[in-house]
Amino acid sequence: MFTPPMARLRLRTPAMFTMVVAATTLGLAASGTAHATADLARKRACLACHQVDKARAGPAFIDVATRYRNDRQAEARLVNKVLKGGGGAWQMPMGPMPAQSQVSEPEARQLVKWILAQRP
């Protein structure tokens, strides 16, 4: 008789069951957040000038994440750039990023965290 692999999994203790449920929940939450943040980037017109993996009018989000990976103040610095405008640090043809008045501070923080989490 065939028994599917998941049916053979025995969670011997309540702690094991809790760990499996927690890991599954965290995985689903993380993927939902990533999708929701990409939707927020689209909704707030970030993708009009940026793409995740290619430079456009602005730098690729992966390049931003790479540049600021070891910078402990990166989140605060980039939230400020989103809200007040950039200083032209990327030397893009379109010039510095203007202030994004359509983005609230909590949204800017969420977007920056998502951008900094990008990996090549």
Coordinates of N, CA and C in Angstrom, one line a residue:
M1 N 0.8 -1.2 0.0 CA 0.0 0.0 0.0 C 0.9 1.2 0.0
F2 N 0.6 2.2 -0.9 CA 1.4 3.4 -1.0 C 0.9 4.4 0.1
T3 N 1.9 5.0 0.8 CA 1.6 6.0 1.8 C 2.4 7.3 1.3
P4 N 1.6 8.4 1.1 CA 2.3 9.6 0.7 C 3.3 10.1 1.7
P5 N 4.4 10.7 1.3 CA 5.5 11.1 2.2 C 5.0 11.9 3.4
M6 N 4.1 12.9 3.1 CA 3.6 13.7 4.2 C 2.8 12.9 5.3
A7 N 2.1 11.8 4.8 CA 1.4 11.0 5.7 C 2.3 10.2 6.7
R8 N 3.5 9.9 6.2 CA 4.5 9.2 7.0 C 5.2 10.1 8.1
L9 N 5.0 11.4 7.9 CA 5.7 12.3 8.8 C 4.9 12.3 10.2
R10 N 5.6 11.9 11.2 CA 5.0 11.8 12.5 C 5.6 13.0 13.4
L11 N 4.7 13.8 13.9 CA 5.2 14.8 14.7 C 5.1 14.3 16.2
R12 N 6.2 13.9 16.7 CA 6.2 13.1 17.9 C 5.9 13.9 19.2
T13 N 6.1 15.2 19.1 CA 5.8 16.0 20.3 C 5.0 17.2 19.8
P14 N 4.3 17.9 20.8 CA 3.6 19.1 20.4 C 4.6 20.2 20.0
A15 N 5.8 20.2 20.5 CA 6.8 21.2 20.1 C 7.2 21.0 18.6
M16 N 7.3 19.8 18.2 CA 7.6 19.6 16.7 C 6.5 20.1 15.9
F17 N 5.2 19.8 16.3 CA 4.1 20.3 15.6 C 4.1 21.8 15.5
T18 N 4.4 22.4 16.6 CA 4.4 23.9 16.7 C 5.5 24.5 15.8
M19 N 6.7 23.8 15.7 CA 7.7 24.3 14.9 C 7.4 24.2 13.4
V20 N 6.7 23.1 13.0 CA 6.3 22.9 11.6 C 5.2 24.0 11.2
V21 N 4.3 24.2 12.1 CA 3.3 25.2 11.8 C 3.9 26.6 11.8
A22 N 4.8 26.9 12.7 CA 5.4 28.2 12.7 C 6.3 28.4 11.4
A23 N 7.0 27.4 11.0 CA 7.9 27.6 9.8 C 7.0 27.8 8.6
T24 N 5.9 27.0 8.5 CA 5.0 27.2 7.4 C 4.4 28.6 7.3
T25 N 3.9 29.0 8.5 CA 3.3 30.3 8.6 C 4.3 31.4 8.2
L26 N 5.5 31.4 8.7 CA 6.5 32.4 8.4 C 6.8 32.4 6.9
G27 N 6.9 31.2 6.3 CA 7.2 31.1 4.9 C 6.1 31.8 4.1
L28 N 4.9 31.5 4.4 CA 3.8 32.1 3.7 C 3.7 33.6 3.9
A29 N 4.0 34.0 5.2 CA 3.9 35.5 5.5 C 5.0 36.2 4.7
A30 N 6.2 35.6 4.6 CA 7.3 36.3 3.9 C 7.0 36.4 2.5
S31 N 6.5 35.3 1.8 CA 6.2 35.4 0.4 C 5.1 36.4 0.2
G32 N 4.1 36.5 1.0 CA 3.0 37.4 0.9 C 3.5 38.8 1.0
T33 N 4.4 39.1 1.9 CA 5.0 40.4 2.1 C 5.8 40.8 0.9
A34 N 6.6 39.9 0.3 CA 7.3 40.3 -0.8 C 6.4 40.6 -2.0
H35 N 5.4 39.9 -2.2 CA 4.4 40.1 -3.2 C 3.7 41.5 -3.0
A36 N 3.3 41.7 -1.7 CA 2.6 42.9 -1.4 C 3.5 44.1 -1.6
T37 N 4.7 44.0 -1.3 CA 5.7 45.1 -1.5 C 5.9 45.4 -2.9
A38 N 6.0 44.4 -3.8 CA 6.1 44.6 -5.2 C 4.9 45.3 -5.7
D39 N 3.7 44.9 -5.2 CA 2.5 45.6 -5.6 C 2.5 47.1 -5.1
L40 N 3.0 47.3 -4.0 CA 3.1 48.7 -3.5 C 4.1 49.5 -4.3
A41 N 5.2 48.9 -4.7 CA 6.1 49.6 -5.6 C 5.5 50.0 -7.0
R42 N 4.6 49.1 -7.5 CA 3.9 49.4 -8.7 C 2.9 50.5 -8.4
K43 N 2.1 50.3 -7.3 CA 1.1 51.3 -7.0 C 1.6 52.7 -6.8
R44 N 2.8 52.8 -6.2 CA 3.4 54.1 -5.9 C 4.3 54.6 -7.0
A45 N 4.3 54.0 -8.2 CA 5.0 54.4 -9.4 C 6.5 54.3 -9.3
C46 N 7.0 53.5 -8.3 CA 8.5 53.3 -8.3 C 9.0 52.6 -9.5
L47 N 8.2 51.7 -10.1 CA 8.6 50.9 -11.3 C 8.5 51.7 -12.5
A48 N 8.1 53.0 -12.5 CA 8.2 53.9 -13.6 C 9.6 54.2 -13.9
C49 N 10.5 54.3 -12.9 CA 11.9 54.6 -13.1 C 12.8 53.5 -12.7
H50 N 12.4 52.6 -11.9 CA 13.3 51.5 -11.4 C 12.7 50.1 -11.8
Q51 N 13.6 49.2 -12.0 CA 13.2 47.8 -12.1 C 14.0 47.0 -11.1
V52 N 13.6 45.8 -10.8 CA 14.3 45.0 -9.8 C 15.7 44.6 -10.3
D53 N 15.8 44.2 -11.5 CA 17.1 43.7 -11.9 C 17.8 44.5 -13.0
K54 N 17.3 45.6 -13.5 CA 17.9 46.4 -14.6 C 17.8 47.8 -14.2
A55 N 18.8 48.6 -14.6 CA 18.8 50.0 -14.4 C 17.8 50.6 -15.5
R56 N 17.1 51.6 -15.1 CA 16.2 52.2 -16.1 C 16.5 53.7 -16.0
A57 N 15.6 54.5 -15.6 CA 15.9 55.9 -15.4 C 16.6 56.1 -14.0
G58 N 16.4 55.1 -13.2 CA 17.0 55.0 -11.9 C 17.7 53.6 -11.7
P59 N 18.5 53.5 -10.7 CA 19.3 52.2 -10.6 C 18.3 51.0 -10.3
A60 N 18.8 49.8 -10.6 CA 18.0 48.6 -10.3 C 18.0 48.4 -8.8
F61 N 16.9 47.9 -8.3 CA 16.8 47.7 -6.9 C 17.9 46.7 -6.4
I62 N 18.3 45.7 -7.2 CA 19.3 44.8 -6.8 C 20.6 45.5 -6.6
D63 N 20.9 46.5 -7.5 CA 22.1 47.3 -7.4 C 22.1 48.2 -6.1
V64 N 20.9 48.7 -5.8 CA 20.8 49.5 -4.5 C 21.1 48.6 -3.3
A65 N 20.5 47.4 -3.3 CA 20.7 46.5 -2.2 C 22.2 46.1 -2.1
T66 N 22.8 45.9 -3.2 CA 24.3 45.5 -3.2 C 25.1 46.7 -2.6
R67 N 24.8 47.9 -3.1 CA 25.6 49.0 -2.6 C 25.5 49.3 -1.1
Y68 N 24.3 49.1 -0.6 CA 24.0 49.5 0.8 C 24.0 48.3 1.7
R69 N 24.4 47.1 1.2 CA 24.3 45.9 2.0 C 25.0 46.0 3.4
N70 N 26.1 46.6 3.5 CA 26.9 46.7 4.8 C 26.7 48.0 5.5
D71 N 25.8 48.8 5.0 CA 25.6 50.2 5.6 C 24.5 50.1 6.7
R72 N 24.9 50.3 7.9 CA 23.9 50.1 9.0 C 22.8 51.3 9.0
Q73 N 23.2 52.4 8.4 CA 22.2 53.5 8.3 C 21.5 53.5 7.0
A74 N 21.6 52.5 6.2 CA 21.0 52.5 4.8 C 19.5 52.7 4.9
E75 N 18.8 52.0 5.8 CA 17.4 52.1 5.7 C 16.9 53.5 6.0
A76 N 17.5 54.2 7.0 CA 17.1 55.5 7.3 C 17.5 56.5 6.2
R77 N 18.7 56.3 5.6 CA 19.2 57.2 4.6 C 18.3 57.0 3.3
L78 N 17.9 55.8 3.0 CA 17.1 55.6 1.8 C 15.7 56.0 1.9
V79 N 15.1 55.8 3.1 CA 13.8 56.3 3.4 C 13.8 57.9 3.2
N80 N 14.8 58.5 3.7 CA 14.9 60.0 3.5 C 15.0 60.3 2.0
K81 N 15.7 59.6 1.3 CA 15.9 59.9 -0.2 C 14.5 59.7 -0.9
V82 N 13.8 58.7 -0.5 CA 12.4 58.5 -1.1 C 11.5 59.7 -0.8
L83 N 11.5 60.1 0.4 CA 10.6 61.1 0.9 C 11.1 62.5 0.4
K84 N 12.4 62.8 0.4 CA 12.9 64.2 0.1 C 13.6 64.3 -1.2
G85 N 13.9 63.2 -1.8 CA 14.6 63.2 -3.1 C 16.1 62.8 -2.9
G86 N 16.7 62.3 -4.0 CA 18.1 61.9 -3.9 C 19.0 63.0 -4.3
G87 N 20.3 62.7 -4.1 CA 21.3 63.7 -4.4 C 22.1 63.4 -5.7
G88 N 21.7 62.5 -6.5 CA 22.4 62.1 -7.7 C 23.5 61.2 -7.5
A89 N 23.5 60.4 -6.4 CA 24.6 59.5 -6.1 C 24.9 58.4 -7.2
W90 N 23.9 58.2 -8.0 CA 24.0 57.1 -9.0 C 24.4 57.6 -10.4
Q91 N 24.5 58.9 -10.6 CA 24.9 59.5 -11.9 C 24.0 59.0 -13.0
M92 N 22.7 59.0 -12.8 CA 21.8 58.5 -13.8 C 21.5 59.6 -14.8
P93 N 21.2 59.3 -16.1 CA 21.0 60.3 -17.1 C 19.8 61.2 -16.8
M94 N 18.8 60.7 -16.1 CA 17.7 61.6 -15.8 C 17.9 62.5 -14.6
G95 N 19.1 62.4 -13.9 CA 19.4 63.2 -12.8 C 18.9 62.6 -11.5
P96 N 19.0 63.4 -10.4 CA 18.6 62.8 -9.1 C 17.1 62.5 -9.0
M97 N 16.8 61.6 -8.1 CA 15.4 61.2 -7.9 C 14.7 62.4 -7.2
P98 N 13.5 62.8 -7.7 CA 12.8 63.8 -7.0 C 12.1 63.2 -5.8
A99 N 11.6 64.1 -4.9 CA 10.9 63.6 -3.7 C 9.6 62.9 -4.2
Q100 N 9.3 61.8 -3.5 CA 8.1 61.0 -3.9 C 6.9 61.3 -2.9
S101 N 6.2 62.4 -3.2 CA 5.2 62.9 -2.3 C 4.0 61.9 -2.2
Q102 N 3.9 61.0 -3.1 CA 2.8 60.1 -3.1 C 3.0 58.9 -2.1
V103 N 4.2 58.9 -1.6 CA 4.6 57.8 -0.7 C 4.6 58.3 0.8
S104 N 3.9 57.6 1.6 CA 3.9 58.0 3.1 C 5.2 57.4 3.7
E105 N 5.5 57.9 4.9 CA 6.7 57.4 5.6 C 6.7 55.9 5.9
P106 N 5.6 55.4 6.4 CA 5.5 53.9 6.6 C 5.7 53.1 5.3
E107 N 5.1 53.7 4.2 CA 5.2 53.0 2.9 C 6.7 53.0 2.5
A108 N 7.3 54.2 2.6 CA 8.7 54.3 2.2 C 9.6 53.3 3.0
R109 N 9.3 53.2 4.3 CA 10.1 52.2 5.1 C 9.9 50.8 4.6
Q110 N 8.7 50.5 4.3 CA 8.3 49.1 3.8 C 9.0 48.9 2.5
L111 N 9.0 49.8 1.6 CA 9.6 49.7 0.3 C 11.1 49.6 0.4
V112 N 11.7 50.4 1.2 CA 13.2 50.3 1.4 C 13.6 49.0 2.0
K113 N 12.9 48.5 3.0 CA 13.2 47.2 3.5 C 13.2 46.1 2.4
W114 N 12.1 46.2 1.6 CA 12.0 45.2 0.5 C 13.1 45.4 -0.5
I115 N 13.5 46.6 -0.9 CA 14.6 46.9 -1.8 C 15.9 46.3 -1.3
L116 N 16.2 46.6 0.0 CA 17.4 46.1 0.6 C 17.5 44.6 0.7
A117 N 16.3 43.9 0.7 CA 16.3 42.5 0.8 C 16.6 41.8 -0.6
Q118 N 16.6 42.6 -1.7 CA 16.9 42.0 -3.0 C 18.3 41.4 -3.1
R119 N 18.3 40.3 -3.8 CA 19.6 39.6 -4.0 C 19.8 39.3 -5.5
P120 N 21.1 39.5 -5.9 CA 21.4 39.2 -7.3 C 21.2 37.7 -7.7

